[in-house]
Amino acid sequence: MYKITIYMPVETEKEIFNNIDEIKKSFDITEKITDNLYKSFTGEIIEVEKE
């Protein structure tokens, strides 16, 4: 099983849910930063950990 953590800057609670919907629509990884850190097309940092 893997745990995925998405880091994204938001200012309001409403933005959180709007951004989550956008991420679900387009989960394009554009850059591998380290072995378990990636950057998405829209700029979010995604961390993947094996549990």
CSV table of C-alpha atoms in Angstrom, one decimal:
chain,number,residue,atom,x,y,z
A,1,MET,CA,0.0,0.0,0.0
A,2,TYR,CA,1.2,3.6,-0.7
A,3,LYS,CA,0.4,6.8,1.0
A,4,ILE,CA,0.2,9.9,-1.2
A,5,THR,CA,0.5,13.4,0.2
A,6,ILE,CA,-0.3,16.4,-1.9
A,7,TYR,CA,1.1,19.8,-0.9
A,8,MET,CA,-0.6,22.9,-2.3
A,9,PRO,CA,-0.8,26.5,-1.2
A,10,VAL,CA,-4.4,27.6,-0.5
A,11,GLU,CA,-5.9,30.5,1.4
A,12,THR,CA,-9.4,29.4,2.1
A,13,GLU,CA,-11.2,26.1,2.8
A,14,LYS,CA,-13.2,26.5,-0.4
A,15,GLU,CA,-10.0,26.6,-2.4
A,16,ILE,CA,-8.9,23.2,-0.9
A,17,PHE,CA,-11.9,21.4,-2.3
A,18,ASN,CA,-11.8,23.2,-5.7
A,19,ASN,CA,-8.1,22.3,-6.0
A,20,ILE,CA,-8.7,18.7,-5.1
A,21,ASP,CA,-11.4,18.4,-7.8
A,22,GLU,CA,-8.9,19.9,-10.3
A,23,ILE,CA,-6.1,17.5,-9.3
A,24,LYS,CA,-8.5,14.5,-9.7
A,25,LYS,CA,-9.3,15.7,-13.2
A,26,SER,CA,-5.7,16.0,-14.3
A,27,PHE,CA,-3.1,14.2,-12.3
A,28,ASP,CA,-0.2,14.8,-14.6
A,29,ILE,CA,3.2,14.4,-13.2
A,30,THR,CA,5.7,16.7,-15.0
A,31,GLU,CA,8.8,16.5,-12.9
A,32,LYS,CA,10.5,13.9,-10.6
A,33,ILE,CA,12.2,15.9,-7.8
A,34,THR,CA,13.5,12.9,-5.7
A,35,ASP,CA,12.8,9.2,-5.5
A,36,ASN,CA,9.5,9.9,-3.7
A,37,LEU,CA,8.7,13.6,-4.5
A,38,TYR,CA,7.1,14.7,-7.8
A,39,LYS,CA,5.7,18.0,-9.1
A,40,SER,CA,2.3,18.0,-10.9
A,41,PHE,CA,1.4,20.0,-14.1
A,42,THR,CA,-0.5,22.6,-11.9
A,43,GLY,CA,2.4,23.0,-9.5
A,44,GLU,CA,1.5,20.8,-6.5
A,45,ILE,CA,4.2,18.8,-4.8
A,46,ILE,CA,3.2,15.1,-4.5
A,47,GLU,CA,4.9,12.8,-2.0
A,48,VAL,CA,4.6,9.0,-2.4
A,49,GLU,CA,5.5,6.7,0.5
A,50,LYS,CA,5.3,2.9,0.7
A,51,GLU,CA,3.7,1.7,3.9
